[in-house]
Tab-separated table of C-alpha atoms in Angstrom:
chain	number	residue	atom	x	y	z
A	1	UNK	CA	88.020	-61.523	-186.327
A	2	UNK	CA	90.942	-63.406	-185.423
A	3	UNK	CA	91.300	-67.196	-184.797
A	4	UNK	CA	92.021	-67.906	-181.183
A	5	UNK	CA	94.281	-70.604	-179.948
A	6	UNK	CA	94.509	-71.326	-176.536
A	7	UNK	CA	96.597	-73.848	-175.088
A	8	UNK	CA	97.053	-74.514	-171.258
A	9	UNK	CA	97.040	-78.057	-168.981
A	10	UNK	CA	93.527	-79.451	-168.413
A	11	UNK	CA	93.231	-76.348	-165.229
A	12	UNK	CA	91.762	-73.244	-164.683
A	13	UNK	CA	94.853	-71.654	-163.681
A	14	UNK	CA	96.510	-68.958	-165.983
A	15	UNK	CA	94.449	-69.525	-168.609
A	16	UNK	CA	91.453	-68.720	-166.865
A	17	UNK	CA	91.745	-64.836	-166.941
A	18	UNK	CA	92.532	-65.340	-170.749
A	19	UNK	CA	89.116	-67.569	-170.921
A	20	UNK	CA	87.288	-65.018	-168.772
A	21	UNK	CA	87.759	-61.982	-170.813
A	22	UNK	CA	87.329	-63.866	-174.372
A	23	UNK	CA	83.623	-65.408	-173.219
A	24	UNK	CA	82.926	-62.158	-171.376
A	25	UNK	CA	83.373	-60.395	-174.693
A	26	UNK	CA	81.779	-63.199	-176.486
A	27	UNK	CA	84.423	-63.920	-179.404
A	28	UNK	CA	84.758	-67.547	-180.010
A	29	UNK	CA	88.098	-69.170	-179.559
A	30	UNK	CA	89.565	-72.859	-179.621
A	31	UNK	CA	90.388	-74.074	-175.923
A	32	UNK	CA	93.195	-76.526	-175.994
A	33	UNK	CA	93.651	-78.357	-173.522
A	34	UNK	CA	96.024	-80.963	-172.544
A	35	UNK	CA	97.210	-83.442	-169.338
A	36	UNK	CA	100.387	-82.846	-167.564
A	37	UNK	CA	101.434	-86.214	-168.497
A	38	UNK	CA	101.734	-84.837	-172.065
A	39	UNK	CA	103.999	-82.007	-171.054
A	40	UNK	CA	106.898	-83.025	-171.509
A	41	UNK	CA	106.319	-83.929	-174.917
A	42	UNK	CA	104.943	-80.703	-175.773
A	43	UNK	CA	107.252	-78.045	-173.673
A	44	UNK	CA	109.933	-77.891	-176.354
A	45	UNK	CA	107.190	-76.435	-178.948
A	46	UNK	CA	106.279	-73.261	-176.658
A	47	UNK	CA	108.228	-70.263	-176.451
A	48	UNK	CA	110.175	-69.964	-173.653
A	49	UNK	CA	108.950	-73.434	-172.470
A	50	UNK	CA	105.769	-72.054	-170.740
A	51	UNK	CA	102.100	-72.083	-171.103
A	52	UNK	CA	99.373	-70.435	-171.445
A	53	UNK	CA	100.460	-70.013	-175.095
A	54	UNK	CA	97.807	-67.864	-177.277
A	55	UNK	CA	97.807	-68.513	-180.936
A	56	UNK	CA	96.532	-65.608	-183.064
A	57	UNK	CA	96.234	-66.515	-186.593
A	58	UNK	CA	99.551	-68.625	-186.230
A	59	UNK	CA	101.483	-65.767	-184.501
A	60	UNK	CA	102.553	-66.869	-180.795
A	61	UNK	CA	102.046	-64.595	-177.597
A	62	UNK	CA	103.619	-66.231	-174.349
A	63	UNK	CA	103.049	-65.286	-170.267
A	64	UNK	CA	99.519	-65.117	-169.080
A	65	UNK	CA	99.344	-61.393	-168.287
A	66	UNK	CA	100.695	-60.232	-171.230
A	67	UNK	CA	98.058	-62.405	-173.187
A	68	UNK	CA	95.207	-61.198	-171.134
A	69	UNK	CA	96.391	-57.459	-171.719
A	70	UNK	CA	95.884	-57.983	-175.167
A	71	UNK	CA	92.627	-59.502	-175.238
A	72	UNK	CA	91.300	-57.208	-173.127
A	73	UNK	CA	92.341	-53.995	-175.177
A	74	UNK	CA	91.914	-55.997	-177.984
A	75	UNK	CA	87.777	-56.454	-176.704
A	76	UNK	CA	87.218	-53.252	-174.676
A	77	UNK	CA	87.978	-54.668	-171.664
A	78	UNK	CA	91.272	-53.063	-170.645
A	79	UNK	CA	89.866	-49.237	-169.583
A	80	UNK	CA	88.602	-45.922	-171.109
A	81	UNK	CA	91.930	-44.040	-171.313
A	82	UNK	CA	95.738	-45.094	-170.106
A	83	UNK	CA	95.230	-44.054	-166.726
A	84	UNK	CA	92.298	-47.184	-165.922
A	85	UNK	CA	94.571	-49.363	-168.014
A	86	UNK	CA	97.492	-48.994	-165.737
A	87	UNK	CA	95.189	-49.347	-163.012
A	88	UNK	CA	93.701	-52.601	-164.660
A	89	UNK	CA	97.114	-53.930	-165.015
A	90	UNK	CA	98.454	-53.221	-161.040
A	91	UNK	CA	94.952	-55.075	-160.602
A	92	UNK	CA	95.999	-57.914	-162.465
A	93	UNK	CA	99.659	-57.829	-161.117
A	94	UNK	CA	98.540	-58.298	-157.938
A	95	UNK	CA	96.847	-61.281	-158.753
A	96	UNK	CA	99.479	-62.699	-160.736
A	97	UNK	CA	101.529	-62.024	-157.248
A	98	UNK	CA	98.754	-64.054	-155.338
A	99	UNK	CA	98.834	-66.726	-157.439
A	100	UNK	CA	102.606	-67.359	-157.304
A	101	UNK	CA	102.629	-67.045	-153.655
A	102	UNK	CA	99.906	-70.021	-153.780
A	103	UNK	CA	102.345	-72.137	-155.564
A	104	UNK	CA	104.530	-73.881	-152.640
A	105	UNK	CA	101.458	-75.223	-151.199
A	106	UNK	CA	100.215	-76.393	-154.807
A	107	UNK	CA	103.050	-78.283	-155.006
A	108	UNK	CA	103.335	-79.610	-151.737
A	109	UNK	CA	102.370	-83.299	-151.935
A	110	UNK	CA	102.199	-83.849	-147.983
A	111	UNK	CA	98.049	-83.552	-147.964
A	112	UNK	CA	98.302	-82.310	-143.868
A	113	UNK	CA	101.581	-80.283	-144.783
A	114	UNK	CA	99.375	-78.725	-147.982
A	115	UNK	CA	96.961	-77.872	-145.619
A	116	UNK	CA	98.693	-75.893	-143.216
A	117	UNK	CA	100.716	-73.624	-146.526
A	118	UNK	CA	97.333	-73.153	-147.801
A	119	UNK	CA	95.767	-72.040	-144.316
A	120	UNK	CA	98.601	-69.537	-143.799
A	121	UNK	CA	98.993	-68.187	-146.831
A	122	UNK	CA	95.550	-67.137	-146.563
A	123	UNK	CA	95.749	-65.974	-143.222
A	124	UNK	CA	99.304	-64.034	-144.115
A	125	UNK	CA	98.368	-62.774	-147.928
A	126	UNK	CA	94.973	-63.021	-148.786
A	127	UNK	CA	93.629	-61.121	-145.407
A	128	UNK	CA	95.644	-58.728	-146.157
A	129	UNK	CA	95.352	-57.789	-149.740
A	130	UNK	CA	91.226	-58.193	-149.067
A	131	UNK	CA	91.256	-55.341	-146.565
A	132	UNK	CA	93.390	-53.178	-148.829
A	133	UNK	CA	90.727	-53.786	-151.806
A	134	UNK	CA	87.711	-53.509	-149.676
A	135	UNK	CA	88.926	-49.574	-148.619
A	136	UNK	CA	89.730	-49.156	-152.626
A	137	UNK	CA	86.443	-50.327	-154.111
A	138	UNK	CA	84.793	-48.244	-151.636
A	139	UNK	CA	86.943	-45.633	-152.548
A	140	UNK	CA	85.914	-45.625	-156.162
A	141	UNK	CA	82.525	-46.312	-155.728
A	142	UNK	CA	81.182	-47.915	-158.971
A	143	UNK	CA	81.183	-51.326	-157.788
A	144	UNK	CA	84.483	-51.843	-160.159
A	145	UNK	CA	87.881	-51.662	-159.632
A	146	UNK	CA	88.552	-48.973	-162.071
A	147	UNK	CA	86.411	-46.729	-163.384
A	148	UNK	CA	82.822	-46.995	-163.443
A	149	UNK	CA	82.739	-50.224	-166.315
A	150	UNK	CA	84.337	-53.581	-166.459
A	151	UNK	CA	87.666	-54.098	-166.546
A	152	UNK	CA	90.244	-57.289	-166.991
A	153	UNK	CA	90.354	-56.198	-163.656
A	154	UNK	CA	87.238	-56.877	-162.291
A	155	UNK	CA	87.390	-60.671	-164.590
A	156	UNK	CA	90.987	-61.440	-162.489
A	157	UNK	CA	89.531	-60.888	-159.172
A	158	UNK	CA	86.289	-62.794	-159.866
A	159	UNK	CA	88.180	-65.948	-161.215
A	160	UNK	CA	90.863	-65.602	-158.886
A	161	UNK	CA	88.352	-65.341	-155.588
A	162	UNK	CA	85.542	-67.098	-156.825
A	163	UNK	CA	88.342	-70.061	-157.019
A	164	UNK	CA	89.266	-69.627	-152.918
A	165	UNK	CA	85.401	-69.280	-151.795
A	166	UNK	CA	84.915	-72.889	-153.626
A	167	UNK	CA	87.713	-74.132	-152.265
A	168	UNK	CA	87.605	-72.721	-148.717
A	169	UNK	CA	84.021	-71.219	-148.129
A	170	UNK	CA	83.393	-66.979	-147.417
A	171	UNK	CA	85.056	-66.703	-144.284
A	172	UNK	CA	87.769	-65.024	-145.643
A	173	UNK	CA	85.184	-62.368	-146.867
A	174	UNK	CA	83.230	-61.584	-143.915
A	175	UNK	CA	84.642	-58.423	-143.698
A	176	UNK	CA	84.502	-57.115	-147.365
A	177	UNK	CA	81.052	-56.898	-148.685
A	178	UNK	CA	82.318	-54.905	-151.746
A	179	UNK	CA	84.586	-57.886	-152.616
A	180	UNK	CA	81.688	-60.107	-152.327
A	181	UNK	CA	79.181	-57.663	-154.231
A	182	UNK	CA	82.098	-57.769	-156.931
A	183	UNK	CA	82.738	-61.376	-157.457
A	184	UNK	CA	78.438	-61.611	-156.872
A	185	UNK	CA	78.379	-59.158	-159.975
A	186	UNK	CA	80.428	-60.954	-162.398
A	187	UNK	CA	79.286	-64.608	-161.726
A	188	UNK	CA	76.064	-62.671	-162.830
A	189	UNK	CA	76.899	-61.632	-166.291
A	190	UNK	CA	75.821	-63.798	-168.467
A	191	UNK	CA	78.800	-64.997	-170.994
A	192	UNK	CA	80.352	-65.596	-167.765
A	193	UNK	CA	77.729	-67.388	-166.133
A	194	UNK	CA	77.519	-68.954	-169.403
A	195	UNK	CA	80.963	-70.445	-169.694
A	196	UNK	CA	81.322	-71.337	-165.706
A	197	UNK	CA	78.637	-73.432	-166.030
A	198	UNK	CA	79.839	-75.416	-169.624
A	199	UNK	CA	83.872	-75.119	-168.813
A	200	UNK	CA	85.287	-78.345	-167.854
A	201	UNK	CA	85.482	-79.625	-164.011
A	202	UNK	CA	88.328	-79.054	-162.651
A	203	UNK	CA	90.483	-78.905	-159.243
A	204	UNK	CA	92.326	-75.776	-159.885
């Protein structure tokens, strides 16, 4: 088995997928973790300047999805034939696209101002993208987003809803029971259950 490295700030973030699929397929790995006051200090050492950075027995992968597509084909997590893993990955994409939408009102230091981006953005792009999942998981049928077994997939929509329910309650979900059922089923599992309840407290 390889030796994991994981570095990424002191966050959930986009590490978290990466975190996700590695205690979901129960393989141990080293979780590095470090402040954004130390940053600066340590941007010049990672390719391209950027974290998450995944070490694999001293060889460096860079950008988050890319390291969470190879852990999950890497663990069985990324689909049963090339069809589910393209799925998986316009799964992932689309969080990926969430999450950098999210990112003017993360950095928005105004706390009324942050707010209102955050409000909105869930109003214009999360409502949205909900309804169009709720009509595909029905669609499908298993419960999962592809196929009828967990996927990467089904790991980046837990930690990426499960993270706006804490932070802004089920509203947002009152309409799309098979979303909830979803994120329901993987808080269930138990490496994940497992690790959510021993990971470090964070914000974000």
């Amino acid at each position: 088995m390889p030796a994991y490295k994981l570095h990424y700030f002191n966050l959930r973030g986009r590490a978290e997928l990466a975190r996700l699929i590695l205690n979901q397929a129960g393989v141990e790995f080293e979780d590095i973790r470090f402040e954004r006051s130390e940053w600066p200090a340590l941007k010049a050492t990672m390719p391209f300047g950027q974290v998450p950075v995944l070490d694999v027995d001293g060889q460096i992968l860079a950008q988050s999805n890319t390291i969470s597509r190879y852990l999950a084909r890497k663990h069985g997590l990324a689909g049963k034939d090339e069809w589910e893993q393209a799925q998986a990955d316009m799964y992932a994409d689309n969080i990926n696209d969430l999450m950098t939408g999210m990112r003017p009102a993360f950095l928005e230091k105004d706390a009324e101002k942050q707010k209102e981006l955050y409000q909105k953005f869930l109003v214009d792009n999360v409502a949205p993208h909900v309804a169009i999942v709720e009509k595909q998981l029905e669609k499908n049928g298993s419960g999962h987003l592809v196929g009828t077994e967990l996927t990467w997939a089904d790991l980046a929509y837990y930690g990426y809803f499960a993270f706006l329910v804490e932070k802004y309650g089920e509203d947002f979900l009152k309409d799309a029971p098979q979303l909830k059922a979803l994120i329901a089923l993987v808080e269930a599992l138990p490496n994940i259950k497992k690790w959510v309840e021993s990971r470090p407290k964070t914000e974000i």
